[in-house]
Amino acid sequence: MSRERARLHGVVQGVGFRPFAYREARRRELAGWVRNRGGAVELEVEGPRPLLDDFFDALSKCPAPAQVERIERAAIAETAERGFSIQHSTAAAPEAALPADLAPCADCERELRDPHDRRFAHPFASCALCGPRFSIVLGLPYDRERTTMAGFALCPECRREYEDPLDRRYHAEPIACPRCGPQLSLLAPSGGDLGLAARALQLAAQALRQGEIVALRGLGGFQLLVDAQSDAAVQRLRERKQREQKPLAVLFPDLASVREHCELSSAEEAVLTSAARPIVLGRRRPTSELATSVAPGLSELGVFLPSTPLLGLLLAELGFPVVCTSGNLSGEPLCVDTAEALERLGAIADVFLVHDRPIARPLDDSVVRVGPFGLESIRRARGYAPLAVARFRARESVLALGAYQKCTVALGFGERLLLSQHLADLDTARGLRLLERTVDDLLGFCRVTPDLVACDLHPDYPSSTLAERLAERFGSRLVRVQHHHAHIAAVLAEHDLDEPVLGLAWDGTGLGDDRTIWGGEALWVSGAEARRLGHLGVFPLLGGDRASREPRRAALGLLWATDRARARAFARERFGEASGALLLQALERGINTPPTSSLGRLFDAVAALLGVRDSCSYEGQAAVELEALAEREPEAPAYELLLSAAPPYVAALEPLTRQICGDLEHGVDRARIAARFQASLVELGVALAGRVETASVVLGGGCFQNRYLRRRLSARLSALGRRVLTANQVPTNDGGIALGQAWVASRTASEPRD
Ligand code: ZN
Ligand code: ZN
Ligand code: FE
């Protein structure tokens, strides 16, 4: 006989791991106990040596969603203990290994459809393997009393299941049934009651069938639903939400119905049906009869499947797909509480389908693509947060606050580097308040006081001023991280790589070390150090930030930098005589025309030159449409590029612009010009990698949301024998900036201090 004490790390809490260990021990007639400790599972086990090895082998192969990453084993003295038991949690320092919210498992799905089961059609059914987690948890260790379910007293039947180690609801913290769980109700925008429970669900379905807009209080906040087959209904939602053209996601009743509208690879289907249930951007079938206003001008469609019993029941009742979009006003955080939703969404929704389970924190739906080189996260929230995205390797803990758009918070402590859920842009007071609340939430949750606080180099971002205040409050050191350095570092963090790399940070805009606006950068990055080796040619950004909403301004700036005669003609043509003259004057005198090397703005400029669009109704629209246009010419060759032979490697804009304008004048198809432009950027990446021979090349920044750039450049560089790293679990856009900031800041600590 021998006895061992072990600590198991990974996703082991809130996923039925203790009962699993209990059953495996009982099966082998081993003695001992198991308990949660902090974010890990601790156990002692006693029995014949080979059986112990066999037991640990079984534990390491535990069923999903549990996942054992590491087992520490140590032999200890035998005690001749009899039997195996599950012990209660102790509140030692948690490591926050809490799982994300999980879609209903197969067993729960079966019960939901079984009229003889006591949870038949219960919108809040869950078990130890599925259900809400991060959206209900208020603290660690993860026990019912520290969730928003604490106020729901268990009925005798639920209590029996909860306490039986052999029941699949043993210590399933969100356990509930129709008798003791949360309740649904349907409200009018005035707040008046329209129906309860099953009746509420039926009335909501009826409203959707009639083309009305339903605000639904889901897992992590409100969502707005409307019939996706009705153009009139979708248009009405767009008008009321003031969301003119930005694509809307569509929620389907089941996989078969998704397939009718979308061409999906098996990898895409696997992600679509995974427990995280993100929105997957897939190829829309030309035969799809969804309303054209769902995603105007795009070949892609954002599709997803119900992530909760409530959504599953509603969609099953409907039998047709619905548009399902965040319940907020444009650019603001998600509405979470019913009173707040009635006030803010009262003018948008016709009815409100709500429940009385408090929501611990807002969680949007996650958005991903599935590419040939893995997941391409676009928005990371429900189903993924708060899973650790990286290994943390510094002694000092770090809090990082991100940039301005798509704000997230990162926290590095112990062994984990966490990235919060997507929050909001910071141009509203609500967005900033949510950022502040999330900092408190995360620090409280993990019980960390940060040694370092990191933020963007831009002093005027609200996240930067908040970082200053927090650094003062905690007595922490403040570290300002250059935006594009952070983009590259986010990828290094995710892939746990710590060697000097060439980083191509192709992005919208961010403040550079030289106080100009960067965004088409080639950086040499080694830990806390980043050197600018090269960049796109510079052109004036006419009107500063305004240029990103009005691509024709970027185009005029580009022409001004490359061909004055063409610039004058373009100004007259696209802005009219008077406004054109004023803008030319501004350029002449350098008034509000900061120089930029941004690739995002170059995309805008080219889109405007091609007449794709002059102004945008959402961020990045021109670039997205240029990409869609280029899809028609996948084999178009690159334009000739001029890249300087010695550092700094500057890609000249003049020859590129001349060739594009020449093609336009010769009546070359715009799709071909768009494709040739993108092909040129791939060649630029290859040329830069040829000049800087690091083993690994890192691609980071918002422009790598462009599938063509990301996938073609990855393939080309890999073929040349380079290791190519991109953001996968973490968004390549500014949603990943906080992670990169935390990684860079943690590297400043190990350097000698003066
Ligand atoms: Zn379940
Ligand atoms: Zn019950
Ligand atoms: Fe950026």
Coordinates of N, CA, C and O and ligand atoms in Angstrom, one line a residue, residues 103-109 111 125-131 168-169, ligand 1:
A103 N -22.7 25.8 -22.6 CA -24.0 25.5 -23.2 C -24.6 24.2 -22.6 O -23.8 23.4 -22.1
P104 N -25.9 23.9 -22.7 CA -26.5 22.7 -22.2 C -25.8 21.5 -22.7 O -25.5 21.4 -23.9
C105 N -25.5 20.5 -21.8 CA -24.9 19.2 -22.2 C -26.0 18.3 -22.8 O -27.2 18.6 -22.7
A106 N -25.6 17.2 -23.4 CA -26.5 16.3 -24.0 C -27.6 15.7 -23.0 O -28.8 15.6 -23.4
D107 N -27.2 15.4 -21.8 CA -28.1 14.9 -20.8 C -29.2 15.9 -20.5 O -30.4 15.6 -20.4
C108 N -28.8 17.2 -20.3 CA -29.7 18.2 -19.9 C -30.7 18.5 -21.1 O -31.9 18.7 -21.0
E109 N -30.1 18.5 -22.3 CA -30.9 18.6 -23.5 C -32.0 17.6 -23.6 O -33.2 17.9 -23.9
E111 N -33.4 15.8 -21.1 CA -34.4 16.1 -20.0 C -35.3 17.2 -20.5 O -36.5 17.1 -20.2
A125 N -32.5 24.9 -16.6 CA -31.9 23.6 -16.3 C -30.4 23.7 -16.5 O -29.9 24.3 -17.5
S126 N -29.6 23.0 -15.7 CA -28.2 22.8 -15.9 C -27.7 21.7 -15.0 O -28.5 21.1 -14.3
C127 N -26.4 21.3 -15.1 CA -25.9 20.3 -14.2 C -24.5 20.6 -13.9 O -24.0 21.7 -14.2
A128 N -23.8 19.6 -13.3 CA -22.4 19.9 -13.0 C -21.5 20.0 -14.2 O -20.3 20.5 -14.1
L129 N -22.0 19.6 -15.4 CA -21.2 19.7 -16.6 C -21.6 20.9 -17.5 O -21.0 21.1 -18.5
C130 N -22.6 21.6 -17.2 CA -23.1 22.6 -18.1 C -23.8 23.7 -17.3 O -24.1 23.6 -16.1
G131 N -24.1 24.8 -18.0 CA -24.8 25.9 -17.4 C -24.0 27.1 -17.1 O -22.9 27.2 -17.5
R168 N -25.6 13.5 -11.1 CA -24.9 14.4 -12.0 C -25.1 15.8 -11.7 O -24.5 16.7 -12.3
R169 N -25.9 16.1 -10.7 CA -26.1 17.5 -10.2 C -25.5 17.7 -8.8 O -25.7 18.6 -8.2
Ligands
ZN1 ZN -26.0 19.4 -18.2

